Structures are given as structure tokens and as C-alpha cells.
JSON list of C-alpha atoms in Angstrom, two decimals:
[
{"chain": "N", "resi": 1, "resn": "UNK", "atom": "CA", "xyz": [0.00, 0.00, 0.00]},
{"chain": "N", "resi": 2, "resn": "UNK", "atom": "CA", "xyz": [3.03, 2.33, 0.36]},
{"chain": "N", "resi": 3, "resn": "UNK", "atom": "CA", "xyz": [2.99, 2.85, -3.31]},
{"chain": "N", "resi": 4, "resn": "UNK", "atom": "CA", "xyz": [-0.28, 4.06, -3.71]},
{"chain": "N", "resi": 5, "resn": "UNK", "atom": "CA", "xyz": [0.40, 7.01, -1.29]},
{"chain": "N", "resi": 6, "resn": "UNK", "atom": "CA", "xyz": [2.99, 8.07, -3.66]},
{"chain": "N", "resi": 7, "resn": "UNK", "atom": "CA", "xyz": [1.00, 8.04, -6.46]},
{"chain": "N", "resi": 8, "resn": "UNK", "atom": "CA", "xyz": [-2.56, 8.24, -5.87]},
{"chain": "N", "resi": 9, "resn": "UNK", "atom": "CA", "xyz": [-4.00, 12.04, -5.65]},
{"chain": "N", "resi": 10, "resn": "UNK", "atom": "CA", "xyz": [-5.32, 13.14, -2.44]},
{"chain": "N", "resi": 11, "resn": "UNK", "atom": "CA", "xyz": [-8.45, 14.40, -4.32]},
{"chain": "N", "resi": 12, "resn": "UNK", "atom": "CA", "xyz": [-10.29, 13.77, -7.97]},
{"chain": "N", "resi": 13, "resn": "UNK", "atom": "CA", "xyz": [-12.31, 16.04, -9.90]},
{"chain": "N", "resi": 14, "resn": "UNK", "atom": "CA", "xyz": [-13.89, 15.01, -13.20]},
{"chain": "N", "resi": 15, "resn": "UNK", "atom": "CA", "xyz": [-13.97, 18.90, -14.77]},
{"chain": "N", "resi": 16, "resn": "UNK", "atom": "CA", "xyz": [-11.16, 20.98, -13.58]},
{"chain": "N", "resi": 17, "resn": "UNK", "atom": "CA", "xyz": [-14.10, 23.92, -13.78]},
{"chain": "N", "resi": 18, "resn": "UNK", "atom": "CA", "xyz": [-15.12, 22.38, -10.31]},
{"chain": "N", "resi": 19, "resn": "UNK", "atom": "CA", "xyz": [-12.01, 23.00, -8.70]},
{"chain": "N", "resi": 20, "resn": "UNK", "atom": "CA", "xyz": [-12.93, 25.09, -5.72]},
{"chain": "N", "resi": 21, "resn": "UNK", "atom": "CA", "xyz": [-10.31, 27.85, -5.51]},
{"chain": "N", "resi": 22, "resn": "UNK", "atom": "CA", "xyz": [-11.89, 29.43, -2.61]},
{"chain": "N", "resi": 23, "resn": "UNK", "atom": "CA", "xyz": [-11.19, 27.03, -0.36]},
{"chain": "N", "resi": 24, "resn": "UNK", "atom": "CA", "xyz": [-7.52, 26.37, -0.81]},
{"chain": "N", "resi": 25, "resn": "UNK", "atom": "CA", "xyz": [-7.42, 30.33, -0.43]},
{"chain": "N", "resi": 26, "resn": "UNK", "atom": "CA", "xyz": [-8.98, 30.24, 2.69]},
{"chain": "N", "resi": 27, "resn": "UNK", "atom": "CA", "xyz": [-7.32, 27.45, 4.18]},
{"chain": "N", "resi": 28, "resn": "UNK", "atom": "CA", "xyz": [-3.90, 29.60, 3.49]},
{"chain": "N", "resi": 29, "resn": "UNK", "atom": "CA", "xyz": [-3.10, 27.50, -0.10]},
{"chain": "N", "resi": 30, "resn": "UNK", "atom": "CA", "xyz": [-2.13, 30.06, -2.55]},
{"chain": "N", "resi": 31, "resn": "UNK", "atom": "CA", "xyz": [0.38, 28.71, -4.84]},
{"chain": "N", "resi": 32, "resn": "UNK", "atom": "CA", "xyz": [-1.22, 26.26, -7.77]},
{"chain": "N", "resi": 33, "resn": "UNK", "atom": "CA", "xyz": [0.89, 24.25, -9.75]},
{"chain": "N", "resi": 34, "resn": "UNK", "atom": "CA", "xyz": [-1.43, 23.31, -12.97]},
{"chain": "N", "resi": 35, "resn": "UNK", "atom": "CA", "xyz": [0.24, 20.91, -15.92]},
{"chain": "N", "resi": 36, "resn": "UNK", "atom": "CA", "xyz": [-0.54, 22.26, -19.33]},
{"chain": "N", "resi": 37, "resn": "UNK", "atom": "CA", "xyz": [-0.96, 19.60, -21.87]},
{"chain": "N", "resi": 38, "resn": "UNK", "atom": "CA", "xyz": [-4.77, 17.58, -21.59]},
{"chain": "N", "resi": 39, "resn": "UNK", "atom": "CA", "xyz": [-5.24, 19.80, -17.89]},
{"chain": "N", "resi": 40, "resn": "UNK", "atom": "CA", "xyz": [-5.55, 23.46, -18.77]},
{"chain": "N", "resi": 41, "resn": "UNK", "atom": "CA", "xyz": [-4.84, 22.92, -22.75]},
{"chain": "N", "resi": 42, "resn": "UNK", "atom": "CA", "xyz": [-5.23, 20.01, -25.42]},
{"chain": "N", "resi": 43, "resn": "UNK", "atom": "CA", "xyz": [-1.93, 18.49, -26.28]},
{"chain": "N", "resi": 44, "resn": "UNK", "atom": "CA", "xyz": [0.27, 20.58, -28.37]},
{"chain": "N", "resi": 45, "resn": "UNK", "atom": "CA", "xyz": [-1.79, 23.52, -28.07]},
{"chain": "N", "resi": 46, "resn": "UNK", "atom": "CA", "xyz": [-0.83, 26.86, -27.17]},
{"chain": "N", "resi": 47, "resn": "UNK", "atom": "CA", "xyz": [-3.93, 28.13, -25.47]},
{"chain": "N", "resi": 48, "resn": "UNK", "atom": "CA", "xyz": [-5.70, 27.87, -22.14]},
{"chain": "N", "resi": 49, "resn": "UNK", "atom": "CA", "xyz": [-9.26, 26.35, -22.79]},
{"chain": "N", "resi": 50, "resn": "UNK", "atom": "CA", "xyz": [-11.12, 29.27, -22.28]},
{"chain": "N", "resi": 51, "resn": "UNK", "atom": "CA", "xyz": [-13.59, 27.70, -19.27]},
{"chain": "N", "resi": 52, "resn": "UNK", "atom": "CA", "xyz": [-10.69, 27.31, -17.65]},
{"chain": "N", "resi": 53, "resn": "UNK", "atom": "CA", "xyz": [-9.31, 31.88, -17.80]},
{"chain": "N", "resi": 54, "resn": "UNK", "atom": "CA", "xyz": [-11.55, 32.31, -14.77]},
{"chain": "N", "resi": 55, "resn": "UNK", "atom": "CA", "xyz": [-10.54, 29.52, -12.67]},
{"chain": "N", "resi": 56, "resn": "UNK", "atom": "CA", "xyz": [-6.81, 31.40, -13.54]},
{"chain": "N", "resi": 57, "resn": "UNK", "atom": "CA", "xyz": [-7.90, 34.87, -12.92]},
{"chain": "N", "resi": 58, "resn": "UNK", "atom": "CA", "xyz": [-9.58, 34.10, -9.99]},
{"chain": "N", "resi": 59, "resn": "UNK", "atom": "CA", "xyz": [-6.28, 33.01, -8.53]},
{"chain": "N", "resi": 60, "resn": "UNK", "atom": "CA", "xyz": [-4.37, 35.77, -9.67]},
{"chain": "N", "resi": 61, "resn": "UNK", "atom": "CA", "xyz": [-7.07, 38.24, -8.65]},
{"chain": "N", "resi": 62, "resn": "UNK", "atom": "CA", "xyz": [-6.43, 37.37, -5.51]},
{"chain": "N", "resi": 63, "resn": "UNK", "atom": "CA", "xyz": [-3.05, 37.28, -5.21]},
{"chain": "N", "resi": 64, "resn": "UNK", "atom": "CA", "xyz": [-2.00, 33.62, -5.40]},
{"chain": "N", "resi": 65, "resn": "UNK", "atom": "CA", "xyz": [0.52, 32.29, -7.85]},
{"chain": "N", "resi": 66, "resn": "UNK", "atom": "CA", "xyz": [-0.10, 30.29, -11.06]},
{"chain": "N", "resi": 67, "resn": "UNK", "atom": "CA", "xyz": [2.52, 27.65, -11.92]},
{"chain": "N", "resi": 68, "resn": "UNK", "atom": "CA", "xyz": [2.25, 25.68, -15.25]},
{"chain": "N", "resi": 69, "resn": "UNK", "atom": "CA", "xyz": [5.00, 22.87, -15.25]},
{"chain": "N", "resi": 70, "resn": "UNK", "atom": "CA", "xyz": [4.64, 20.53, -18.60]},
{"chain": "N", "resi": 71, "resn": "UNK", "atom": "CA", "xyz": [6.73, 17.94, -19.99]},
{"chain": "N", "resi": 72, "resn": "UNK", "atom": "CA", "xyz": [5.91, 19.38, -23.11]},
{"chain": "N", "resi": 73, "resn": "UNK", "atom": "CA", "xyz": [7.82, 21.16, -25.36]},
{"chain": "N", "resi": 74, "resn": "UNK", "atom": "CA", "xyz": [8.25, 25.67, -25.50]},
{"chain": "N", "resi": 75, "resn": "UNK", "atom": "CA", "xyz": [5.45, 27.20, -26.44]},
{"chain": "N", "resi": 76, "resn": "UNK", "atom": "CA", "xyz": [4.08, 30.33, -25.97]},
{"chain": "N", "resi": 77, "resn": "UNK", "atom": "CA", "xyz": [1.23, 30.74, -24.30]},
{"chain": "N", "resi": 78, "resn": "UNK", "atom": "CA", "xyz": [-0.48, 34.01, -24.19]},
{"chain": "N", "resi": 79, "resn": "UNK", "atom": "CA", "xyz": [-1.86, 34.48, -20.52]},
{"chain": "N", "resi": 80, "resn": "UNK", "atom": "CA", "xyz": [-0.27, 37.15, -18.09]},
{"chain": "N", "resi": 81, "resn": "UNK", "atom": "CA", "xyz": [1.15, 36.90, -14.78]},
{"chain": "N", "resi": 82, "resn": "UNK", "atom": "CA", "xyz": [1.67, 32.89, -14.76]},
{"chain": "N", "resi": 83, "resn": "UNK", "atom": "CA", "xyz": [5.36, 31.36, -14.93]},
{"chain": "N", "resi": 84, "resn": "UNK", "atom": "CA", "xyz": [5.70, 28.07, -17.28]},
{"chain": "N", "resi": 85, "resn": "UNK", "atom": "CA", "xyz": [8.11, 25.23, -17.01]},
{"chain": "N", "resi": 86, "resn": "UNK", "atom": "CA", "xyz": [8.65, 23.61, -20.34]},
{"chain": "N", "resi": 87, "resn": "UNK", "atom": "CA", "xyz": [10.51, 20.29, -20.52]},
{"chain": "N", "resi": 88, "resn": "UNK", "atom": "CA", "xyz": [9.49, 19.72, -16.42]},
{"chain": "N", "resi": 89, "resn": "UNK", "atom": "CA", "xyz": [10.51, 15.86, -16.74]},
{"chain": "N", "resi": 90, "resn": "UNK", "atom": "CA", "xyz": [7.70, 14.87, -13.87]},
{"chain": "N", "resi": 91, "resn": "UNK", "atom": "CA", "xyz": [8.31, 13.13, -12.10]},
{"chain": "N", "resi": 92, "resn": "UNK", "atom": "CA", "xyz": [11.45, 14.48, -11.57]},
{"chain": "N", "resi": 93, "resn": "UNK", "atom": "CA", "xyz": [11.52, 17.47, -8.78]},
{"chain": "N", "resi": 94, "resn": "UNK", "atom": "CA", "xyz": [14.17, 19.49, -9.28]},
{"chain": "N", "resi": 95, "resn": "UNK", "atom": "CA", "xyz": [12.68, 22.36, -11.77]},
{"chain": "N", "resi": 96, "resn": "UNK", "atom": "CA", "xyz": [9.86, 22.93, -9.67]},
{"chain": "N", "resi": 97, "resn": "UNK", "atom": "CA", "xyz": [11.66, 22.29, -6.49]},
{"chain": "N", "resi": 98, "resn": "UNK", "atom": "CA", "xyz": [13.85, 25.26, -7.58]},
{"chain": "N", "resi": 99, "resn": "UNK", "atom": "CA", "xyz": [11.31, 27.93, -8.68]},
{"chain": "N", "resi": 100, "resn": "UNK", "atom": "CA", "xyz": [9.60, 26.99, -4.96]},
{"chain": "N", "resi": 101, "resn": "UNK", "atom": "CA", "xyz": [12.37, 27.30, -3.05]},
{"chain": "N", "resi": 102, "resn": "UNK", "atom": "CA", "xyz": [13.45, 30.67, -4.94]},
{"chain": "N", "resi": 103, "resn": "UNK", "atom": "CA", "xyz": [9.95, 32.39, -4.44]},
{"chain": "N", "resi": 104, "resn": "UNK", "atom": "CA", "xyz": [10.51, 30.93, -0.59]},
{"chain": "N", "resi": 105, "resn": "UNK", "atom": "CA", "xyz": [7.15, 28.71, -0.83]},
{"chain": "N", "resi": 106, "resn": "UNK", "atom": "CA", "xyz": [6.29, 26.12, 1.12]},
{"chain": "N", "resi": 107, "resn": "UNK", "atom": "CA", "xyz": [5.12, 22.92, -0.18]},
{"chain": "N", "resi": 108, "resn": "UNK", "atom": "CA", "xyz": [1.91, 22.66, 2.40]},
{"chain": "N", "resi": 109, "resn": "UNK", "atom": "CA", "xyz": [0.89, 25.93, 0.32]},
{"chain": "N", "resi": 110, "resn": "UNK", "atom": "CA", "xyz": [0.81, 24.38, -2.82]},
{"chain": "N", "resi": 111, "resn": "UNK", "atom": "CA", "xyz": [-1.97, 22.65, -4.82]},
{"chain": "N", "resi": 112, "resn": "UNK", "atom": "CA", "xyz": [-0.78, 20.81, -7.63]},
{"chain": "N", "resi": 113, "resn": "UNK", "atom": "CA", "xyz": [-3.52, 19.97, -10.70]},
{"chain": "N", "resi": 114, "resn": "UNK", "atom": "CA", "xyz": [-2.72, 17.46, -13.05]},
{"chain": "N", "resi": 115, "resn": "UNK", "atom": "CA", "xyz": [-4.11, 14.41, -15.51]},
{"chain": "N", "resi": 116, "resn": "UNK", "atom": "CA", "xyz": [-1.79, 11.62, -15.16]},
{"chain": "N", "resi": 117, "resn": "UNK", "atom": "CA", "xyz": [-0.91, 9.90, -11.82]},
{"chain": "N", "resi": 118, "resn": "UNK", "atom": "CA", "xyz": [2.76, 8.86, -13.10]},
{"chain": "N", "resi": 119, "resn": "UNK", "atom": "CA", "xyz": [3.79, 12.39, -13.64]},
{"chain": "N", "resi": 120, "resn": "UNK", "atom": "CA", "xyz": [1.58, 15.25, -12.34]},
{"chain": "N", "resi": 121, "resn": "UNK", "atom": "CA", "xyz": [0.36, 13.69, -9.16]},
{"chain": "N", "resi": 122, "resn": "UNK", "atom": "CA", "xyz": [3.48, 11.73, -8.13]},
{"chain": "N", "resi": 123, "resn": "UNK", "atom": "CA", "xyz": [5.58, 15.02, -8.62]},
{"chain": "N", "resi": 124, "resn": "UNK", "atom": "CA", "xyz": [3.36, 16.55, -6.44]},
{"chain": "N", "resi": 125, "resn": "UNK", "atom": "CA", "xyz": [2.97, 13.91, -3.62]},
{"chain": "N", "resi": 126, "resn": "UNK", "atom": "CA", "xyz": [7.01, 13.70, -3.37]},
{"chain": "N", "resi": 127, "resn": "UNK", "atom": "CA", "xyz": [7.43, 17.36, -3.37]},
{"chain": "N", "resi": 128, "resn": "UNK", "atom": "CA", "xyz": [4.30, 17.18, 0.11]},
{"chain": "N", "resi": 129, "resn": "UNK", "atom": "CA", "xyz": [1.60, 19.16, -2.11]},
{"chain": "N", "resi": 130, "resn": "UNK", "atom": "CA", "xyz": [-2.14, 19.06, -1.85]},
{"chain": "N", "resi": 131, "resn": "UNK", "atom": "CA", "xyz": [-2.58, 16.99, -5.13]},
{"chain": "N", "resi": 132, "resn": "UNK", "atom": "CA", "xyz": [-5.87, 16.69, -7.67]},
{"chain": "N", "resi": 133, "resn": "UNK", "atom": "CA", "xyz": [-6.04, 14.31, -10.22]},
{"chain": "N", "resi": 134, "resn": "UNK", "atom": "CA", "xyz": [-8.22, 15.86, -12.97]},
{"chain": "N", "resi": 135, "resn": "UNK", "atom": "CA", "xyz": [-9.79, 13.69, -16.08]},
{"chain": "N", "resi": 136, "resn": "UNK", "atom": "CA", "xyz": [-7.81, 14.57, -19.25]},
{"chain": "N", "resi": 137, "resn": "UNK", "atom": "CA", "xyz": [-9.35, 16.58, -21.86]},
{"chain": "N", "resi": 138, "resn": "UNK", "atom": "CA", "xyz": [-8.80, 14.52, -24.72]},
{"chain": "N", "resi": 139, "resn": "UNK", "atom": "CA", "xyz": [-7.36, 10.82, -25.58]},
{"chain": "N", "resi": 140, "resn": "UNK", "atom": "CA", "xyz": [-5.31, 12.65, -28.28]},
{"chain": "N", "resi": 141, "resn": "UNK", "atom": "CA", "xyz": [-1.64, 12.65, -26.04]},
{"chain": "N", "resi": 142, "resn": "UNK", "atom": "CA", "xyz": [1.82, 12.05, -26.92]},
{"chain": "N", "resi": 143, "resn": "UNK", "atom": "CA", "xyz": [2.52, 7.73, -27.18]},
{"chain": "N", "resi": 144, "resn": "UNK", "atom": "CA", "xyz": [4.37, 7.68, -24.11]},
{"chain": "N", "resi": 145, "resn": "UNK", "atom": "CA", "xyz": [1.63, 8.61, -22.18]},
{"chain": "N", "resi": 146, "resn": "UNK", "atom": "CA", "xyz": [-0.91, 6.62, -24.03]},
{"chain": "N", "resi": 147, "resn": "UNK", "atom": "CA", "xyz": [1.02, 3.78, -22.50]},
{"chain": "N", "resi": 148, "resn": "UNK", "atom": "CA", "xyz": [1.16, 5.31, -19.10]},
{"chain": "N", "resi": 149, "resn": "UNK", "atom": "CA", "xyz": [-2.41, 5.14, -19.20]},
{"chain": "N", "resi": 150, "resn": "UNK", "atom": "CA", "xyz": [-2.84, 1.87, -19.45]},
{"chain": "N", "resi": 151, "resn": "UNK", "atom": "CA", "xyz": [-0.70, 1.39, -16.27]},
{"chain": "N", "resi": 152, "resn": "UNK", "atom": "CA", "xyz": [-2.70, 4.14, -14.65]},
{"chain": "N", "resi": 153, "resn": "UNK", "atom": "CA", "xyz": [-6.04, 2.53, -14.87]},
{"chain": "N", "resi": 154, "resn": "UNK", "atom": "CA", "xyz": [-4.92, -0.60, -13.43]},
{"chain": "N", "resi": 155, "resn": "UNK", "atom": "CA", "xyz": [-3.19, 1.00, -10.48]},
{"chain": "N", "resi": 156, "resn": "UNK", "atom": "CA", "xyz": [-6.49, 2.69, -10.08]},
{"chain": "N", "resi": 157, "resn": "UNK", "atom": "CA", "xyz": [-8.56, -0.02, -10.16]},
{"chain": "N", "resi": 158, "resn": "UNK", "atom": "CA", "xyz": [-6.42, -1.86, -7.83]},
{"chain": "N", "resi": 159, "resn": "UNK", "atom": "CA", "xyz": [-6.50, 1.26, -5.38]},
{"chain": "N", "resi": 160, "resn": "UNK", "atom": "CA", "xyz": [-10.60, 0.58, -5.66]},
{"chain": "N", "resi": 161, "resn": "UNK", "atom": "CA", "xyz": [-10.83, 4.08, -8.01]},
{"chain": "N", "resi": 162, "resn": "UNK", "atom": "CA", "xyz": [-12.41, 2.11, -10.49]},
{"chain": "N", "resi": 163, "resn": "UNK", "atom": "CA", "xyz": [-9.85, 2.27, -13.32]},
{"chain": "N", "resi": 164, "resn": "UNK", "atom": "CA", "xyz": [-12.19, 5.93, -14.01]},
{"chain": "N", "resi": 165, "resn": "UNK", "atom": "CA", "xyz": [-9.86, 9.56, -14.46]}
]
């Protein structure tokens, strides 16, 4: 069972349009860590769905940081006031470990949002952040992580999560 702590989200959300900002706010989490491709953008895209520019500006609005770490590669994506790590290789730490540690965060302020268990989520649960699995946008994704999927749905079935998100 030691596994599954390390991997398994602390919280899932089918639509990340129900994430509920307010409370993380009020319970003194400011700091969101979102990935980018299938989360906040389709693969290979260079835009922020546009459901998800409130959920964003809401954040920033009141003064908590937005964080986009992808594996992806460089793009540009047009949406003020959030920093972007390109080529993140989650589950690897040390990129985000080093923008947190030069903004002087700590990790119990941090909510990190993500669609795949074996990057996003485990990232997050070694770095000791607040994670959310949410259910990708699309089943278009990179081959890699059409194969992580199919790992990811039996870890979650054998976790009793049904093999769903």
C-alpha cells in the first residue's frame, strides 16, 4: 500500500471547472501548480481552454501564484502573470523544487492539478503538495503517455478508483 500514497491524488475532480479555488485560499493555499498539456490545454496547443481563464484569474485576482510545469515542449502561451516550465521531466523534482524554493514557498501551500498519476500527481505527492487528479481533456496525447495510461487505470482499479480519471 506504500505505493499508492505516492502516487494516488489526495483528491479527484472530473472537470477541472469544479475545482474550488476558494477554499484552498482560505485554508492559506495560494500557490497552484497546474500541468498544461490535456489539464488546462489540449496536447500541443498553445492556449488555455477558455472555461478554464476564470478559474486562472480568480487566482491571480487574488493574489496567489499560477505555476504551469509541462513535460511538453516551448510554447508560448499568451496568458499574463503565470510562470511556465517547459521540458518539467515529472516526475522528476528538481525544476519545480527550484522555482519553490526561490519564491521561498512552502510545499503545504501548494496545490498541484494534473491528468496523469505517473507524472503530475506523483511530482506533487514527493514534493508534500495538496494533489488533484483531474480527467484529461482529450485521448489525443503524446505515445508515451498513451502507454502510461494503461498502467494508470490498473493502479487505479487496484486502489478501488475504479480504473475511471
Amino acid at each position: 500500500m506504500g505505493i499508492f500514497k505516492k502516487i494516488l491524488p489526495r483528491e479527484f475532480l472530473e472537470d477541472l471547472t469544479n475545482l474550488d479555488v476558494e477554499r484552498f485560499l482560505k485554508n492559506g493555499v495560494d500557490y497552484f501548480v497546474f500541468d498544461f498539456d490535456n489539464t488546462l490545454g489540449l496536447w500541443k496547443s498553445c492556449t488555455v481552454e477558455k472555461r478554464f481563464e476564470p478559474i486562472l484569474a480568480k487566482i491571480l485576482g487574488a493574489n496567489g501564484k499560477v505555476l504551469i510545469v509541462s513535460n511538453g515542449r516551448p510554447r508560448q502561451i499568451p496568458f499574463n502573470g503565470v510562470r511556465i516550465i517547459w521540458r518539467a521531466r515529472k516526475p522528476f523534482t528538481w525544476k519545480i523544487k527550484r522555482i519553490l524554493d526561490s519564491d521561498g514557498i512552502d510545499p503545504r501551500r501548494v496545490v498541484m492539478i494534473g491528468d496523469q498519476i505517473f507524472t503530475d500527481v506523483l511530482a506533487g505527492n514527493l514534493l508534500g503538495m495538496y494533489t488533484i487528479k483531474v480527467k484529461p481533456l482529450s485521448n489525443r496525447e503524446f505515445i508515451g503517455t498513451k502507454v502510461l495510461r494503461f498502467f494508470e487505470k490498473i493502479v487505479l482499479r487496484l486502489a478501488g478508483k475504479g480504473g475511471r480519471l
